[in-house]
Amino acid sequence: MKKISLIGIGAGHPEYLTLQAIEAMRRAQVFFFLDKDGPGKDELIALRRTLIERAVPAGGYRLVAAPSPTRARHPADYHQEVDRWRQERVRTIGDLITRHLAVGETGAFLIWGDPCLYDGTIDALHQLAAEGVVSDFDVFPGISSLQALAARHRLPLNRVAENVTLTTGRRLATVAPEEVTNSVVVLDGLSGFQRFKHTDLEIYWGAYLGTPDEILISGKLSDCADRITQVIERERTRKGWLMDVYLLRKP
Ligand SMILES: C[S@@+](CC[C@H](N)C(=O)[O-])C[C@H]1O[C@@H](n2cnc3c(N)ncnc32)[C@H](O)[C@@H]1O
């Protein structure tokens, strides 16, 4: 038996870790780190290490790291490239488990935010379970960036009898302004909100939520869009990387 725990660690604040996540971390013999090379990698690994040290002060675990496969940023065929990258990631994860987890042990992957949102590790584990590489796996939910955004702006994501849409910067690029009621946008590297700045939409924006670098801006998009873009550019220069999420809302 080789078991895996996919543990949501929350989207930035060490105290976002749930009691269930801490208990799951205490049952693991091996922690696997699979991080993309590039700016921000060291900070994200350091946060995970701090969480492990706090949750499992007794030690006795092993840490195993491997570079995450990389994805072409502007491929000719986006879906084909994502499929290729996901399969390479499955093979990397499978290889780590085969080589570094003994029969009878439990391994853990600490997933940023919640494992169920914009993270391919659950799919990878379904495939590895079907192939017999792992015997079983469990998923422990974490506080997602959407929840952190809503909490920090003191905002319910839904209003009475309205839908909430969760989307990405890439998908937002094809949405008409009149289709937006409450749209939460992740993975937007291109300030996609700028396209709506001449509408009456409001924005609730947050970067590095839960961390000491956290920035919050909210208001009418027509007033805030350029200021947010300036802050994004400033922070990318200062830190070398940026994570942001926002809600676009019809007033
Ligand atoms: C690959 S997705 C993973 C989402 C994650 N599983 C979650 O539950 O939030 C990464 C995106 O989540 C958002 N994100 C994650 N953590 C964030 C944070 N602390 N502050 C702002 N945005 C964050 C950003 O939009 C980022 O591009």
Coordinates of C-alpha atoms and ligand atoms in Angstrom, one line a residue:
M1 CA 0.0 0.0 0.0
K2 CA 1.3 3.4 -0.9
K3 CA -1.0 6.2 0.1
I4 CA -1.0 9.9 -0.9
S5 CA -2.6 12.9 0.8
L6 CA -3.3 16.0 -1.3
I7 CA -3.4 18.7 1.3
G8 CA -4.7 22.2 0.7
I9 CA -2.6 24.6 2.6
G10 CA -4.5 27.8 2.0
A11 CA -3.5 30.6 -0.3
G12 CA -0.8 32.4 1.6
H13 CA -1.3 32.9 5.3
P14 CA 0.2 30.2 7.5
E15 CA -2.9 30.3 9.7
Y16 CA -5.1 29.3 6.8
L17 CA -3.9 25.7 7.5
T18 CA -6.9 23.7 8.8
L19 CA -6.8 21.3 11.7
Q20 CA -7.6 18.5 9.3
A21 CA -4.6 19.5 7.2
I22 CA -2.3 19.5 10.2
E23 CA -3.5 16.0 11.2
A24 CA -2.9 14.8 7.7
M25 CA 0.6 16.3 7.6
R26 CA 1.4 14.5 10.9
R27 CA 0.5 11.1 9.2
A28 CA 2.9 11.6 6.3
Q29 CA 6.3 10.1 6.1
V30 CA 7.4 12.0 3.0
F31 CA 6.6 15.5 1.7
F32 CA 6.9 15.9 -2.1
F33 CA 7.7 19.4 -3.5
L34 CA 7.1 19.9 -7.1
D35 CA 7.6 23.6 -8.0
K36 CA 8.1 25.5 -11.2
D37 CA 11.5 27.1 -11.6
G38 CA 11.5 30.8 -11.7
P39 CA 10.8 33.9 -9.5
G40 CA 8.8 33.1 -6.5
K41 CA 9.8 29.5 -6.3
D42 CA 12.1 29.9 -3.2
E43 CA 9.4 31.9 -1.3
L44 CA 6.8 29.3 -2.0
I45 CA 9.0 26.5 -0.9
A46 CA 10.1 28.4 2.2
L47 CA 6.4 28.9 3.2
R48 CA 5.7 25.2 2.8
R49 CA 8.8 24.3 4.9
T50 CA 7.6 26.7 7.7
L51 CA 4.2 25.1 7.6
I52 CA 5.7 21.6 7.9
E53 CA 8.0 22.6 10.8
R54 CA 5.1 24.2 12.6
A55 CA 2.6 21.3 12.0
V56 CA 5.1 18.5 12.6
P57 CA 7.5 19.7 15.3
A58 CA 8.5 16.2 16.1
G59 CA 10.1 15.8 12.6
G60 CA 10.8 12.3 11.4
Y61 CA 9.6 13.0 7.8
R62 CA 11.6 13.1 4.6
L63 CA 11.5 16.0 2.0
V64 CA 11.8 15.1 -1.6
A65 CA 11.9 17.9 -4.3
A66 CA 11.8 17.8 -8.1
P67 CA 11.4 20.5 -10.7
S68 CA 8.0 20.7 -12.2
P69 CA 7.8 20.2 -15.9
T70 CA 7.4 23.5 -17.8
R71 CA 4.8 24.6 -20.2
A72 CA 5.3 26.6 -23.4
R73 CA 3.8 30.1 -22.8
H74 CA 2.6 30.7 -26.4
P75 CA 2.1 27.3 -28.1
A76 CA 0.5 27.0 -31.5
D77 CA -2.1 24.7 -30.0
Y78 CA -3.0 25.6 -26.4
H79 CA -5.0 22.5 -25.5
Q80 CA -2.5 20.1 -27.0
E81 CA 0.3 21.8 -25.0
V82 CA -1.7 21.6 -21.8
D83 CA -2.4 17.9 -22.3
R84 CA 1.3 17.2 -23.0
W85 CA 2.4 19.2 -19.9
R86 CA -0.2 17.4 -17.7
Q87 CA 1.0 14.0 -18.9
E88 CA 4.7 14.9 -18.2
R89 CA 3.6 16.1 -14.7
V90 CA 1.8 12.8 -14.1
R91 CA 5.0 10.9 -15.1
T92 CA 7.1 13.1 -12.8
I93 CA 4.8 12.6 -9.8
G94 CA 4.6 8.9 -10.5
D95 CA 8.3 8.6 -10.7
L96 CA 8.7 10.4 -7.3
I97 CA 6.3 8.1 -5.7
T98 CA 7.8 5.0 -7.2
R99 CA 11.3 6.0 -6.2
H100 CA 10.9 7.7 -2.8
L101 CA 7.8 6.2 -1.1
A102 CA 8.1 2.8 0.5
V103 CA 5.2 0.3 0.6
G104 CA 3.2 1.0 3.8
E105 CA 4.1 4.7 3.8
T106 CA 2.0 7.8 3.2
G107 CA 3.3 10.7 1.0
A108 CA 1.9 14.2 1.0
F109 CA 1.7 17.0 -1.6
L110 CA 1.0 20.4 -0.1
I111 CA -1.3 22.2 -2.6
W112 CA -1.5 26.0 -2.7
G113 CA -5.0 27.2 -1.8
D114 CA -7.5 24.4 -2.4
P115 CA -6.6 21.3 -4.4
C116 CA -10.0 21.4 -6.3
L117 CA -9.3 24.8 -7.9
Y118 CA -7.1 25.2 -11.0
D119 CA -4.7 22.5 -9.9
G120 CA -4.1 19.3 -11.9
T121 CA -2.8 17.1 -9.0
I122 CA -6.1 15.4 -8.3
D123 CA -6.4 14.3 -12.0
A124 CA -2.8 13.1 -11.9
L125 CA -3.5 11.0 -8.8
H126 CA -6.7 9.5 -10.3
Q127 CA -4.5 8.4 -13.2
L128 CA -1.7 7.0 -11.0
A129 CA -4.3 5.1 -8.9
A130 CA -5.7 3.6 -12.0
E131 CA -2.2 2.6 -13.1
G132 CA -1.5 1.0 -9.7
V133 CA 1.3 3.4 -8.8
V134 CA -0.6 4.5 -5.7
S135 CA -3.1 2.4 -3.7
D136 CA -5.2 5.2 -2.6
F137 CA -5.3 9.0 -2.1
D138 CA -7.2 11.5 -0.1
V139 CA -7.9 15.2 -0.7
F140 CA -8.0 17.7 2.2
P141 CA -9.6 21.1 1.3
G142 CA -7.8 24.4 1.8
I143 CA -8.7 28.0 1.9
S144 CA -8.7 29.1 -1.7
S145 CA -7.6 32.5 -3.1
L146 CA -11.3 33.2 -3.8
Q147 CA -12.2 32.8 -0.2
A148 CA -9.2 34.9 0.9
L149 CA -10.1 37.6 -1.5
A150 CA -13.7 37.7 -0.3
A151 CA -12.7 37.7 3.4
R152 CA -10.1 40.4 3.0
H153 CA -12.6 42.7 1.2
R154 CA -15.3 41.7 3.7
L155 CA -17.4 40.7 0.8
P156 CA -20.0 37.9 0.1
L157 CA -19.1 36.6 -3.3
N158 CA -22.8 36.1 -4.2
R159 CA -25.7 38.6 -4.0
V160 CA -29.3 37.4 -3.6
A161 CA -30.5 35.4 -6.6
E162 CA -27.3 36.1 -8.6
N163 CA -24.8 33.7 -10.1
V164 CA -21.1 33.8 -9.4
T165 CA -18.8 32.8 -12.3
L166 CA -15.3 31.6 -11.7
T167 CA -13.0 32.1 -14.7
T168 CA -9.5 32.8 -15.9
G169 CA -7.8 35.7 -17.6
R170 CA -7.7 33.7 -20.8
R171 CA -11.5 33.0 -20.7
L172 CA -12.4 36.5 -19.6
A173 CA -10.9 37.8 -22.9
T174 CA -13.9 36.4 -24.7
V175 CA -16.6 37.6 -22.4
A176 CA -18.9 40.6 -23.2
P177 CA -19.3 43.3 -20.5
E178 CA -23.1 42.6 -20.3
E179 CA -22.4 38.9 -19.4
V180 CA -20.5 39.9 -16.2
T181 CA -22.6 39.8 -13.0
N182 CA -20.1 38.5 -10.4
S183 CA -17.0 37.1 -12.1
V184 CA -14.0 35.9 -10.0
V185 CA -10.9 35.9 -12.2
V186 CA -7.7 33.9 -11.5
L187 CA -4.6 33.3 -13.6
D188 CA -4.7 36.6 -15.3
G189 CA -1.2 37.7 -16.3
L190 CA -2.4 40.5 -18.6
S191 CA -4.7 42.8 -16.6
G192 CA -7.7 41.5 -18.5
F193 CA -10.0 43.9 -16.5
Q194 CA -8.6 46.8 -18.6
R195 CA -11.0 45.8 -21.4
F196 CA -13.9 46.7 -19.2
K197 CA -12.7 50.0 -17.8
H198 CA -15.2 52.1 -19.7
T199 CA -18.2 50.1 -18.3
D200 CA -19.9 50.7 -14.9
L201 CA -18.4 47.5 -13.4
E202 CA -16.7 47.4 -10.0
I203 CA -13.6 45.6 -9.1
Y204 CA -12.3 44.0 -5.9
W205 CA -8.7 43.1 -6.4
G206 CA -6.1 41.4 -4.2
A207 CA -2.5 40.4 -4.7
Y208 CA -0.3 38.2 -2.5
L209 CA -3.3 37.6 -0.3
G210 CA -2.6 36.4 3.2
T211 CA 1.2 37.2 2.9
P212 CA 3.0 40.2 4.4
D213 CA 3.0 41.7 0.8
E214 CA -0.8 41.6 0.5
I215 CA -2.3 44.5 -1.5
L216 CA -6.1 45.3 -1.7
I217 CA -7.7 47.7 -4.1
S218 CA -11.4 48.1 -4.8
G219 CA -13.8 50.6 -6.4
K220 CA -15.3 51.5 -9.7
L221 CA -13.2 49.9 -12.4
S222 CA -13.1 53.2 -14.4
D223 CA -11.3 54.8 -11.4
C224 CA -9.1 51.9 -10.4
A225 CA -8.1 50.0 -13.5
D226 CA -5.0 52.1 -14.3
R227 CA -3.9 52.2 -10.7
I228 CA -4.1 48.4 -10.4
T229 CA -2.1 48.0 -13.6
Q230 CA 0.6 50.3 -12.3
V231 CA 0.7 48.4 -9.0
I232 CA 1.0 45.1 -10.9
E233 CA 3.9 46.5 -12.9
R234 CA 5.6 47.9 -9.9
E235 CA 5.3 44.7 -7.9
R236 CA 6.5 42.5 -10.8
T237 CA 9.6 44.7 -11.0
R238 CA 10.1 44.7 -7.2
K239 CA 9.5 41.0 -6.4
G240 CA 9.9 39.4 -9.9
W241 CA 6.5 37.7 -9.6
L242 CA 2.9 38.4 -8.8
M243 CA -0.2 36.4 -7.8
D244 CA -3.5 38.3 -8.0
V245 CA -7.2 37.5 -8.1
Y246 CA -10.2 39.8 -8.5
L247 CA -14.0 40.0 -8.6
L248 CA -15.6 42.0 -11.3
R249 CA -19.1 43.0 -10.3
K250 CA -22.1 44.7 -11.8
P251 CA -23.0 47.6 -9.5
Ligands
LIG1 C1 -2.9 27.7 -10.4 S1 -4.1 28.8 -9.7 C2 -4.2 27.9 -8.1 C3 -5.4 28.3 -7.3 C4 -5.4 27.7 -5.9 N1 -5.5 26.3 -6.0 C5 -6.5 28.3 -5.1 O1 -7.2 27.6 -4.4 O2 -6.6 29.5 -5.0 C6 -3.1 30.1 -9.2 C7 -3.9 31.4 -9.2 O3 -4.6 31.6 -8.0 C8 -4.6 32.9 -7.6 N2 -4.0 33.0 -6.3 C9 -3.5 32.0 -5.6 N3 -3.1 32.4 -4.4 C10 -3.2 33.8 -4.4 C11 -2.9 34.8 -3.4 N4 -2.3 34.5 -2.2 N5 -3.2 36.1 -3.7 C12 -3.8 36.4 -4.9 N6 -4.1 35.4 -5.9 C13 -3.8 34.1 -5.6 C14 -3.9 33.7 -8.7 O4 -4.9 34.1 -9.6 C15 -3.0 32.7 -9.3 O5 -2.7 33.0 -10.6

